[in-house]
Short mmCIF file of C-alpha atoms and ligand atoms in Angstrom, two decimals:
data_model
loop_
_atom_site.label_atom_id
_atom_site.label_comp_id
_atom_site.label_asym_id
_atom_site.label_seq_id
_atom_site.Cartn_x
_atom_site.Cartn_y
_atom_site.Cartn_z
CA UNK A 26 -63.96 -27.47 28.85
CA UNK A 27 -65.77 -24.72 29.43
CA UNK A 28 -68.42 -22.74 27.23
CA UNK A 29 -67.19 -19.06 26.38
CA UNK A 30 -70.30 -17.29 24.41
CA UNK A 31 -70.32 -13.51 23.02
CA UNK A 32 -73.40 -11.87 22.35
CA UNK A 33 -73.59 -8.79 19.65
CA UNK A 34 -76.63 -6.05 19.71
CA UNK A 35 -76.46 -2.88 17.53
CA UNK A 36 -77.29 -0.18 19.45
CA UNK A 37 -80.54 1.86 18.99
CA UNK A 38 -80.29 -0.24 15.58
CA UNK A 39 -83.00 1.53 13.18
CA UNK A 40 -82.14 5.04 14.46
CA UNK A 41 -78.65 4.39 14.13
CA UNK A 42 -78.65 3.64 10.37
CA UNK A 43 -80.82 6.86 10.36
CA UNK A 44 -78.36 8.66 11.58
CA UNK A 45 -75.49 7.37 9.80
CA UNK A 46 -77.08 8.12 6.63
CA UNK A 47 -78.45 11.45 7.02
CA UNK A 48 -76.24 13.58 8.94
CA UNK A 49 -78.58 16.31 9.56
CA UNK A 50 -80.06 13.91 12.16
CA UNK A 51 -77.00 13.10 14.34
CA UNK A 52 -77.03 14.41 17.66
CA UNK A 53 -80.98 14.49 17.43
CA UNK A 54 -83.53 12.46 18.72
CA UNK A 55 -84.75 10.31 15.75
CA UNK A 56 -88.03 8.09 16.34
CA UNK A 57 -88.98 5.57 13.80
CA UNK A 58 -92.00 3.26 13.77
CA UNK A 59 -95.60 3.64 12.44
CA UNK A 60 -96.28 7.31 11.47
CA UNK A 61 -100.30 6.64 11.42
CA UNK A 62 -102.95 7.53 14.50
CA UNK A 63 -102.42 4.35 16.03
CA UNK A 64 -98.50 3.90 14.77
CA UNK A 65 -95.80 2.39 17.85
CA UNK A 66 -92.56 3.35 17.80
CA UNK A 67 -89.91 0.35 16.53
CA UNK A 68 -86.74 1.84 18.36
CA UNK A 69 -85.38 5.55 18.45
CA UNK A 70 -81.64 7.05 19.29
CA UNK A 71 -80.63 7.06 22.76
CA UNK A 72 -80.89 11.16 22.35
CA UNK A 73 -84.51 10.47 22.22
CA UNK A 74 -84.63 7.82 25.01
CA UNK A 75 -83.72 10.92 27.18
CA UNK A 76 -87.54 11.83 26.51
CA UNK A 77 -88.52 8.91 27.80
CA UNK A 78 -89.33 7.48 24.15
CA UNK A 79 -88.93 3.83 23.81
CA UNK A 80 -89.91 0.70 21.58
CA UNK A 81 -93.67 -0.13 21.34
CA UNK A 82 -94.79 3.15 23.25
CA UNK A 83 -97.75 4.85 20.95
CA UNK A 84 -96.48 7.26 18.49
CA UNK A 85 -98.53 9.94 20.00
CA UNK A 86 -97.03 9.43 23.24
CA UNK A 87 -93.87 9.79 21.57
CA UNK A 88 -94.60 12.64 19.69
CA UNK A 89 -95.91 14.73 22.84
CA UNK A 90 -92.83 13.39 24.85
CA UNK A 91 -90.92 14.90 22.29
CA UNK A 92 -92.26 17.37 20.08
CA UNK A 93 -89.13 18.48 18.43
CA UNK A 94 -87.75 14.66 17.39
CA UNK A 95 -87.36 13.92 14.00
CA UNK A 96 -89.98 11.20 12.98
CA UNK A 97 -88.99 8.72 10.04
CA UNK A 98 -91.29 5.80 9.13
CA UNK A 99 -88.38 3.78 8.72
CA UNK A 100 -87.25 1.08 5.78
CA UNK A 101 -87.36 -2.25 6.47
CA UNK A 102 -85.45 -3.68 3.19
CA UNK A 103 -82.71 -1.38 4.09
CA UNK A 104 -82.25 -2.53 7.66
CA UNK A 105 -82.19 -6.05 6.52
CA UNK A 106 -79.82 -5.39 4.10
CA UNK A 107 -77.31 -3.81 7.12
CA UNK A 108 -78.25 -6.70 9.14
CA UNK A 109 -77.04 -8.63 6.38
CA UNK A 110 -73.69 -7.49 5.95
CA UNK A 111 -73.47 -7.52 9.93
CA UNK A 112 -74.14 -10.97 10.44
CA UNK A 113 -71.69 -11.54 7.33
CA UNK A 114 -68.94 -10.23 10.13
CA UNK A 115 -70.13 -12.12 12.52
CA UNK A 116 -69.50 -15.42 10.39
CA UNK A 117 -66.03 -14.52 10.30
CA UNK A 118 -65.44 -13.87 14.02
CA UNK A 119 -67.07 -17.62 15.28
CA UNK A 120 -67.80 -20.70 13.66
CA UNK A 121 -71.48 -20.65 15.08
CA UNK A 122 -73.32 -17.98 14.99
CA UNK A 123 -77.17 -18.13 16.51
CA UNK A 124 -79.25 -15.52 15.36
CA UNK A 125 -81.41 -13.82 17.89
CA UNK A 126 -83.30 -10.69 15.90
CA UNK A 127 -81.96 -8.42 13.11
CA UNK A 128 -79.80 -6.90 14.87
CA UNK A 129 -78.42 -9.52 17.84
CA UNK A 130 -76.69 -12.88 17.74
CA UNK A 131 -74.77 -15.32 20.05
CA UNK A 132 -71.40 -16.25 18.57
CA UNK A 133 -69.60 -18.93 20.11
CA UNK A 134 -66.37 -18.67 21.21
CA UNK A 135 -65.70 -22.21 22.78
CA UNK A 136 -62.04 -23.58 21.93
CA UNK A 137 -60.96 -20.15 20.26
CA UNK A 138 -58.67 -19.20 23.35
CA UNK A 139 -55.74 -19.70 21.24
CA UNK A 140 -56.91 -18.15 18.09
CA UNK A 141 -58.29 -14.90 19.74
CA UNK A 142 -55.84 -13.75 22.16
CA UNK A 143 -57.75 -12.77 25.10
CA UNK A 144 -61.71 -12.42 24.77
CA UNK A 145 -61.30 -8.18 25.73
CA UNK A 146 -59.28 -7.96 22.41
CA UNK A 147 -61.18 -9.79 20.26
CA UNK A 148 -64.11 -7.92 21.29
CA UNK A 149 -62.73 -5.37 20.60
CA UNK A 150 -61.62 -5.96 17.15
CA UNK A 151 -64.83 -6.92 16.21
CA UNK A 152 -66.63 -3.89 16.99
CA UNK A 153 -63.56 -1.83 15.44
CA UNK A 154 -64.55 -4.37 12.31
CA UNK A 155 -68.65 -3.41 12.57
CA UNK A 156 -67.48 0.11 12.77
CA UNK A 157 -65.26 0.45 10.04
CA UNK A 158 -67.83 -1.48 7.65
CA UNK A 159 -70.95 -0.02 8.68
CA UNK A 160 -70.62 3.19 10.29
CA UNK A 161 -72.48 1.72 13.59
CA UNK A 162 -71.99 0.75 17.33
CA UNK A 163 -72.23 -2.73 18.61
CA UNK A 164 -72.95 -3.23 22.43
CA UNK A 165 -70.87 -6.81 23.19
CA UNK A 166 -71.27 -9.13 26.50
CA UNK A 167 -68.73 -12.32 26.80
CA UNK A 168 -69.80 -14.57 29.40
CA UNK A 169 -69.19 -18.64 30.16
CA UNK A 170 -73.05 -18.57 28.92
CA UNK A 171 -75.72 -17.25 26.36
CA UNK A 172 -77.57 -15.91 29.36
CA UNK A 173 -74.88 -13.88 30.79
CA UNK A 174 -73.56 -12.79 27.48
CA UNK A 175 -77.08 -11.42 26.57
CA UNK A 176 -77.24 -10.17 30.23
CA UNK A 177 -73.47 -8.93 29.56
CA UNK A 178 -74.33 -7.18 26.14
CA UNK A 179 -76.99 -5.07 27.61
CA UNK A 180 -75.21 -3.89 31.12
CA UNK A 181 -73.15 -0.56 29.53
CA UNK A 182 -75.11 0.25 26.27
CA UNK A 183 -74.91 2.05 24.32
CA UNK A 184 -71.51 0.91 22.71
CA UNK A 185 -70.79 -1.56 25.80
CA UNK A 186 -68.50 -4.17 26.45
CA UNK A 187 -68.58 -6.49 29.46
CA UNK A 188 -67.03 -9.38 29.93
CA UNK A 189 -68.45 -11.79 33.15
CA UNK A 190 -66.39 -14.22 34.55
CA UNK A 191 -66.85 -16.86 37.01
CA UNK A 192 -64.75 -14.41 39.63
CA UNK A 193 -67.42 -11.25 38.76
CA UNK A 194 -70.05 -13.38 37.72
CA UNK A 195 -72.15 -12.78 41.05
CA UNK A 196 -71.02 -9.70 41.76
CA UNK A 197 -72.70 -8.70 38.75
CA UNK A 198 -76.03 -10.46 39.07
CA UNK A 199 -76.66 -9.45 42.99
CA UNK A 200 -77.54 -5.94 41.98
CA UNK A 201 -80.07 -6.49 38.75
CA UNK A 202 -83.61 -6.52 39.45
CA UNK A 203 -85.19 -9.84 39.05
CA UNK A 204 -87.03 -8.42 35.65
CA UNK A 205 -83.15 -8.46 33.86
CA UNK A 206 -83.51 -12.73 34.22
CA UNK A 207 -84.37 -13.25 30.69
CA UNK A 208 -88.09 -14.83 30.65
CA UNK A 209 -88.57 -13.21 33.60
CA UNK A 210 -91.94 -11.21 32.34
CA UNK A 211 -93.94 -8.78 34.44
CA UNK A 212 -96.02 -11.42 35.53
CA UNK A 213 -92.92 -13.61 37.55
CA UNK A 214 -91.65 -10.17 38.39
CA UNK A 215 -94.98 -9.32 40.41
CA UNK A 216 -95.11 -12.85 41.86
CA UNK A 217 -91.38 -12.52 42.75
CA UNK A 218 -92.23 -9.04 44.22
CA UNK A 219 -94.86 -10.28 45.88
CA UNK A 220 -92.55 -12.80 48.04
CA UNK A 221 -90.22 -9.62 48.41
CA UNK A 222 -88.09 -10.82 45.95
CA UNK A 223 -86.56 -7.70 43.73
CA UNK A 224 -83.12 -8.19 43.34
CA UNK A 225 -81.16 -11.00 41.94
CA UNK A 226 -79.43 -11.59 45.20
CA UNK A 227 -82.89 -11.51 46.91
CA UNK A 228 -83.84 -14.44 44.47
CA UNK A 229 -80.59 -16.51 45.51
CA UNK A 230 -81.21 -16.45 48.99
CA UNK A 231 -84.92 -17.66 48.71
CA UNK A 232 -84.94 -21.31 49.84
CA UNK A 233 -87.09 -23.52 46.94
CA UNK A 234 -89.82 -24.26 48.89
CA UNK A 235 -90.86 -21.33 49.37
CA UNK A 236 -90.46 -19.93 45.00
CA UNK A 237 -91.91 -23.09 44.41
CA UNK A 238 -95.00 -22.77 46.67
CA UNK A 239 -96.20 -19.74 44.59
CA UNK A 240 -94.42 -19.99 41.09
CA UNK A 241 -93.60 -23.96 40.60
CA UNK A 242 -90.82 -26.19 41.37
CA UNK A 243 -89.91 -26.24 37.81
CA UNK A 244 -90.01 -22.32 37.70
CA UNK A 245 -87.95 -22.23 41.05
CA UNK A 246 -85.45 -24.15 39.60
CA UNK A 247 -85.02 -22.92 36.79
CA UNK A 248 -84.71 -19.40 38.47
CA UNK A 249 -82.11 -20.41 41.16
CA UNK A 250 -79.96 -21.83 38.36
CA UNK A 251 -80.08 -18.58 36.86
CA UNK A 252 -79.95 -16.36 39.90
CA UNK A 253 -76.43 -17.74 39.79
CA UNK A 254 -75.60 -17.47 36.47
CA UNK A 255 -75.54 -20.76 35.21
CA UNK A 256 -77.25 -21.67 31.95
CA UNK A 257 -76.28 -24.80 29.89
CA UNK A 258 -78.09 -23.78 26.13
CA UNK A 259 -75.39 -24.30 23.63
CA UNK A 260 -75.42 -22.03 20.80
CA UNK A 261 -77.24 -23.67 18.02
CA UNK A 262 -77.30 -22.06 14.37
CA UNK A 263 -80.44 -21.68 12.98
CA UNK A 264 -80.59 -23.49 9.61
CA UNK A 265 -82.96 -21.23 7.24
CA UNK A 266 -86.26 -22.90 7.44
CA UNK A 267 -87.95 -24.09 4.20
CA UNK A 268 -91.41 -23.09 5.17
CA UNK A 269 -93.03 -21.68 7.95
CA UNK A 270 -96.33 -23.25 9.80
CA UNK A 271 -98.05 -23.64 12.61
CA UNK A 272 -101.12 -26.28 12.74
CA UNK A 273 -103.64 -26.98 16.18
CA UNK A 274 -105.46 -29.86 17.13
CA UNK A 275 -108.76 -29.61 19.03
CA UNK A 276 -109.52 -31.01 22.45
CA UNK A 277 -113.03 -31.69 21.07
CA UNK A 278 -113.71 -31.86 17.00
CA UNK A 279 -114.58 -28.66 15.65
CA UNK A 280 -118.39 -28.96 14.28
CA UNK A 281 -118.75 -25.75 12.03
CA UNK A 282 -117.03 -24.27 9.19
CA UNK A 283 -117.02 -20.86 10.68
CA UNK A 284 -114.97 -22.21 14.12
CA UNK A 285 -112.85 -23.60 11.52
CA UNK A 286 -112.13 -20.28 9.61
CA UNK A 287 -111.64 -18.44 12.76
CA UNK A 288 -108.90 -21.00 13.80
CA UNK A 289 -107.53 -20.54 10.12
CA UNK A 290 -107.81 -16.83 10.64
CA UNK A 291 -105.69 -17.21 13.55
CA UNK A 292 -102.82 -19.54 12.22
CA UNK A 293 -102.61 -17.15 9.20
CA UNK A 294 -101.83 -14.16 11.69
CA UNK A 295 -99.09 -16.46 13.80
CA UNK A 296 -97.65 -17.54 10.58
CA UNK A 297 -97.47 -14.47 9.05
CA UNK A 298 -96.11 -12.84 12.24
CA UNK A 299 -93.07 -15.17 11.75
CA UNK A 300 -92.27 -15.08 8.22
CA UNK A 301 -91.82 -11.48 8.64
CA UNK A 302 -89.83 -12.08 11.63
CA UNK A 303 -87.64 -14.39 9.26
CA UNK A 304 -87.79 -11.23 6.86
CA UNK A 305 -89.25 -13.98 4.24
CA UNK A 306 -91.88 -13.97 1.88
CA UNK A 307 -93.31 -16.90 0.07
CA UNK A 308 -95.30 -17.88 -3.08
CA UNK A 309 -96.49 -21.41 -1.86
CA UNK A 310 -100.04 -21.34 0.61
CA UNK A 311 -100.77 -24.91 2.24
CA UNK A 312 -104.07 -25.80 4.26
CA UNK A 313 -103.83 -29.39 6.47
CA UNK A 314 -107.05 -30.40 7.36
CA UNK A 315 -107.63 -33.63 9.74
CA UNK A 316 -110.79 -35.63 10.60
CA UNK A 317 -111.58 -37.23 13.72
CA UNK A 318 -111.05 -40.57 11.80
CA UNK A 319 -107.42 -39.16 10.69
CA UNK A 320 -108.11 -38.74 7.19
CA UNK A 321 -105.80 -36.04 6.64
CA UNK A 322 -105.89 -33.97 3.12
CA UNK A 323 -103.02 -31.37 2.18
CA UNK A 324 -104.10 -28.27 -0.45
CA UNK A 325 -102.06 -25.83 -1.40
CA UNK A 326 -101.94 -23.17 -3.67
CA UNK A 327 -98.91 -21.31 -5.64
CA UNK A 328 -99.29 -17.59 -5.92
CA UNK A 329 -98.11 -15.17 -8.30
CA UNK A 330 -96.35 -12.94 -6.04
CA UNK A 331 -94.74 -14.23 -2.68
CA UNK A 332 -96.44 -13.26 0.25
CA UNK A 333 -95.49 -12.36 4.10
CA UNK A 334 -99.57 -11.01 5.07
CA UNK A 335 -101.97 -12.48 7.44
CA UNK A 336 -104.81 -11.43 5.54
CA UNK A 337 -103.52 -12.76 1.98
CA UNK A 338 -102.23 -15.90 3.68
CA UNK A 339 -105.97 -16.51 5.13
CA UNK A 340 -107.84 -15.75 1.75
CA UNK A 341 -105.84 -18.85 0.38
CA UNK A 342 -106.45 -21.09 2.87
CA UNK A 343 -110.15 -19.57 3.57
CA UNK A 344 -110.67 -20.44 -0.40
CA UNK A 345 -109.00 -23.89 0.00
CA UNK A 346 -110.88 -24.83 2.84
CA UNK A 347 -114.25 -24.17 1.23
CA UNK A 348 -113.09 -25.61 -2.05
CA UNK A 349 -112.75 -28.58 0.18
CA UNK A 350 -116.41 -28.57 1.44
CA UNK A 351 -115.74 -30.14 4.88
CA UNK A 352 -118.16 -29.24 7.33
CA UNK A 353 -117.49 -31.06 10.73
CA UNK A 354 -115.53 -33.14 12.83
CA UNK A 355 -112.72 -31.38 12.03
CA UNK A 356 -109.75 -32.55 14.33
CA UNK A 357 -106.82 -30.74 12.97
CA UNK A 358 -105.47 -27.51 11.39
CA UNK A 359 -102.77 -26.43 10.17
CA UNK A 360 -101.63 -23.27 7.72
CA UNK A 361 -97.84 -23.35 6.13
CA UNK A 362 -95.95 -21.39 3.46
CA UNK A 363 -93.19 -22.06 1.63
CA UNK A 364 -91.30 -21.45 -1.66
CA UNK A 365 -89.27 -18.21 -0.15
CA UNK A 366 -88.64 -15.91 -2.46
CA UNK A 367 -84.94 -15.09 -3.07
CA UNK A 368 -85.38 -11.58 -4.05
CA UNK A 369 -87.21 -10.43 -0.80
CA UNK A 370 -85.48 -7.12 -1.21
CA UNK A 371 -86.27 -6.37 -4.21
CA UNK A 372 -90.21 -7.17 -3.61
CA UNK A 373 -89.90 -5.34 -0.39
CA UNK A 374 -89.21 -2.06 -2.16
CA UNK A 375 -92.32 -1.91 -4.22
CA UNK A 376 -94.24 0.88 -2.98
CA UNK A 377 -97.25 -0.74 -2.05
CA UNK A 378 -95.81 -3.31 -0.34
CA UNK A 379 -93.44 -1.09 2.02
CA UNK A 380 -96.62 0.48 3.00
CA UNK A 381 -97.66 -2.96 4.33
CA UNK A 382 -94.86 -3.28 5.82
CA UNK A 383 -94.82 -0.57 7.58
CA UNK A 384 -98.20 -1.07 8.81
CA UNK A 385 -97.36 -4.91 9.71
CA UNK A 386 -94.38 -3.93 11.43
CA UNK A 387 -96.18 -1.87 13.87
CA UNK A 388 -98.46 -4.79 14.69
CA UNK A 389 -95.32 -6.96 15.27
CA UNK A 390 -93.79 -3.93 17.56
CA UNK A 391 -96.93 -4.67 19.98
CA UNK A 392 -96.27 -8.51 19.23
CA UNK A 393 -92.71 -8.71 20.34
CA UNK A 394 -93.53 -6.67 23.26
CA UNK A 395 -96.88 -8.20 24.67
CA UNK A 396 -96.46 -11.87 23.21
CA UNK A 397 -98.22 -13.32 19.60
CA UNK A 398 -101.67 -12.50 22.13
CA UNK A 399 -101.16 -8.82 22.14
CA UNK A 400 -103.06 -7.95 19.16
CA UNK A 401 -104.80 -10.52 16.86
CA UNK A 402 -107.73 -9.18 14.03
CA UNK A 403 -109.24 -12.98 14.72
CA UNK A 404 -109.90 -11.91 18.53
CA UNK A 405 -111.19 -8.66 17.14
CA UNK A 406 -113.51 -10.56 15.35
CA UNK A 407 -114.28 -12.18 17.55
CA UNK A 408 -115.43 -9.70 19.74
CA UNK A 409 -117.30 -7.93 16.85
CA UNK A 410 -119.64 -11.24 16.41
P1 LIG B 503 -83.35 -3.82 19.92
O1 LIG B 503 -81.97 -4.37 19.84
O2 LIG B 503 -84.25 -4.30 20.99
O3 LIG B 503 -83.30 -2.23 20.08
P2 LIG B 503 -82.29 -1.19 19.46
O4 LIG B 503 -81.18 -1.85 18.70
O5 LIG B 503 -83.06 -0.18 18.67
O6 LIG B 503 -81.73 -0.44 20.73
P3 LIG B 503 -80.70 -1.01 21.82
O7 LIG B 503 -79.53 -0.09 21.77
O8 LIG B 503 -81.44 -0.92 23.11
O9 LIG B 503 -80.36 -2.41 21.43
O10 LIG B 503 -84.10 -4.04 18.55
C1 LIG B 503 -83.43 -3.99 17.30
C2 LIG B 503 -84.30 -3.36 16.25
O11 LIG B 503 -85.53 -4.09 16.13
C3 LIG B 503 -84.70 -1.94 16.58
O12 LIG B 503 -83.74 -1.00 16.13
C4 LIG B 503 -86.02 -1.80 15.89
C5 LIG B 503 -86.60 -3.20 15.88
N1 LIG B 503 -87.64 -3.30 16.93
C6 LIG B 503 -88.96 -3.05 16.57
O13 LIG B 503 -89.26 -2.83 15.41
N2 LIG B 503 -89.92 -3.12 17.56
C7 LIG B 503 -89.62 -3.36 18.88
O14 LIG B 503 -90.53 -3.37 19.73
C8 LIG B 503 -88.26 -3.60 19.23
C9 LIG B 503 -87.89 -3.88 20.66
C10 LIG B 503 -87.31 -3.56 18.22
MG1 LIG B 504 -80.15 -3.46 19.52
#
């Protein structure tokens, strides 16, 4: 039997609640993200997108793009706490739901035929549902597959509703530029340009050999399967992790305790970057150190307050590490927190922390949009040496 997938996005999702709540600022263009000199926008109503405004662009741009929007720095706990009670919907609508961001998930509608009525209706309903409950607009795509239901989703916003089928399916796909393919970034997009490739049909009528010369065989493969919509990823819930961690180990043991604090400096900024993209904060630090022998140690360190910041995560482990006293041959590293705090929202609202917040969530605007490489303080550092 066949896969049938939906996928959900709020439309301009921060802006939106904005709007709903204040209604001085419907019908305006509302911009929210980082207020400071080097602030980025997070997302802004589609009144401002007319501006040419758009996620991650530099506040200043913004601001001279469009000098009479209404700038908000935005509040996180809040959003959350609407994201909450969306995906709360959603878990009524399919029995598994796959989380994408706050404001996006797949829902799978495989077997439901019967239960649904046809997939146009139930669509329907469900943004009638989001509606009623929230006061906001949900773009939907239904599609044999998560790629065309994301692709789907995405095609008529804002409040769209598309549904592919295999008898549209390519019809729909011909026309996109290549850059629509998701993981298609602007570096496949020039290389696809460059073989005069710019349209999804253009892609589809490439023979392998040739995508494959310049991009791969596994990349041309995995493009031509998409370039005709076919994608086999089931939708897989995501089971709330119980701590969050990243660890490296070196091609060649590390001999110095200050390569070993930039590496920790590092893994405190990609773990941070992803507890906050969890919207988690926790109390428990852990360092995992391994010697070139494989003597491994584990130290770890409960704070008072839980904790979602690179630069608190890395005075832990920076402190456990030199509490340790190990010096060289140093083959692995690894940084992990745990112990998530229930009452995120609560914490969240203390003033000084939304100020972090707001500060870290510009750094993971330029994040999500250039990759965990687009801004690190350890390169910085780095550079600074
Ligand atoms: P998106 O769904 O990408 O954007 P959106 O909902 O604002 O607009 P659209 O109608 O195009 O879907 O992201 C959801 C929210 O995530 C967005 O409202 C704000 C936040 N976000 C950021 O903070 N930074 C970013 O760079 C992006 C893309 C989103
Ligand atoms: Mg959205």
């Amino acid at each position: 039997m066949g896969r049938l997938v939906m996928h959900v996005d709020m439309d301009a999702f921060f802006a939106s609640i904005e709007q709903r709540d204040h209604e001085e600022y419907r019908g305006q263009p509302v911009i929210v993200g980082g207020l400071s000199g080097r602030g980025v926008v997070s997302t802004c109503s589609y009144e401002a997108r007319r501006f040419g405004v758009h996620s991650a662009m530099p506040m200043v741009r913004a601001r001279r793009l469009c000098p009479q929007g209404i700038f908000l720095p935005g509040s996180y706990a809040h959003y959350r706490a609407v994201s909450q009670q969306i995906f709360a919907i959603f878990a009524r609508y399919a029995p598994v739901v796959e989380p994408l961001s706050i404001d996006e998930a797949f829902l799978d509608l495989t077997g439901m035929e019967h239960l649904m009525g046809t997939p146009l209706a139930y669509a329907q309903k469900l943004k009638a549902e989001i509606c009623a409950r929230t006061g906001l607009v949900a773009s939907v795509g239904i599609a044999p597959n998560k790629f065309l239901a994301k692709l789907a989703s995405d095609l008529r916003k804002p409040d769209g509703l598309v549904i592919v089928t295999p008898e549209n399916r390519q019809a729909i796909l011909d026309p996109l530029p290549v850059g629509r393919i998701w993981g298609v970034g602007r570096k496949t997009e020039q290389a696809l340009q460059g073989l005069g490739i710019r349209c999804i049909r253009d892609l589809r009528l490439t023979p392998h050999a040739k995508l494959a010369a310049s991009l791969g065989g596994h990349m041309a493969s995995h493009l031509l399967t998409l370039a005709v919509g076919q994608d086999d990823r089931p939708v897989a819930p995501r089971e709330p992790a119980k701590s969050i961690g990243k660890e490296v180990t070196f091609p060649v043991d590390l001999q110095s305790p200050e390569e070993a604090e930039q590496v920790l400096l590092e893994l405190a900024e990609k773990v941070g970057y992803r507890l906050r993209r969890e919207g988690v904060k926790g109390r428990t630090v852990q360092l995992k150190l391994r010697l070139g022998n494989f003597k491994t140690y584990t130290r770890s360190r409960t704070l008072p307050e839980a904790t979602c910041y690179d630069e608190e995560i890395y005075h832990v482990v920076q402190e456990l590490f030199r509490t340790l006293g190990v010096k060289r041959g140093i083959r692995l590293l690894g940084v992990s927190v745990s112990g998530f705090d229930n009452d995120v929202e609560l914490s969240l609202f203390a003033e000084q922390a939304q100020k972090k917040d707001r500060l870290y969530e510009a750094i993971d605007a330029i994040k999500a949009r250039f990759g965990e490489h687009g801004i690190t303080k350890a390169q910085l550092l780095r550079k600074n040496k």
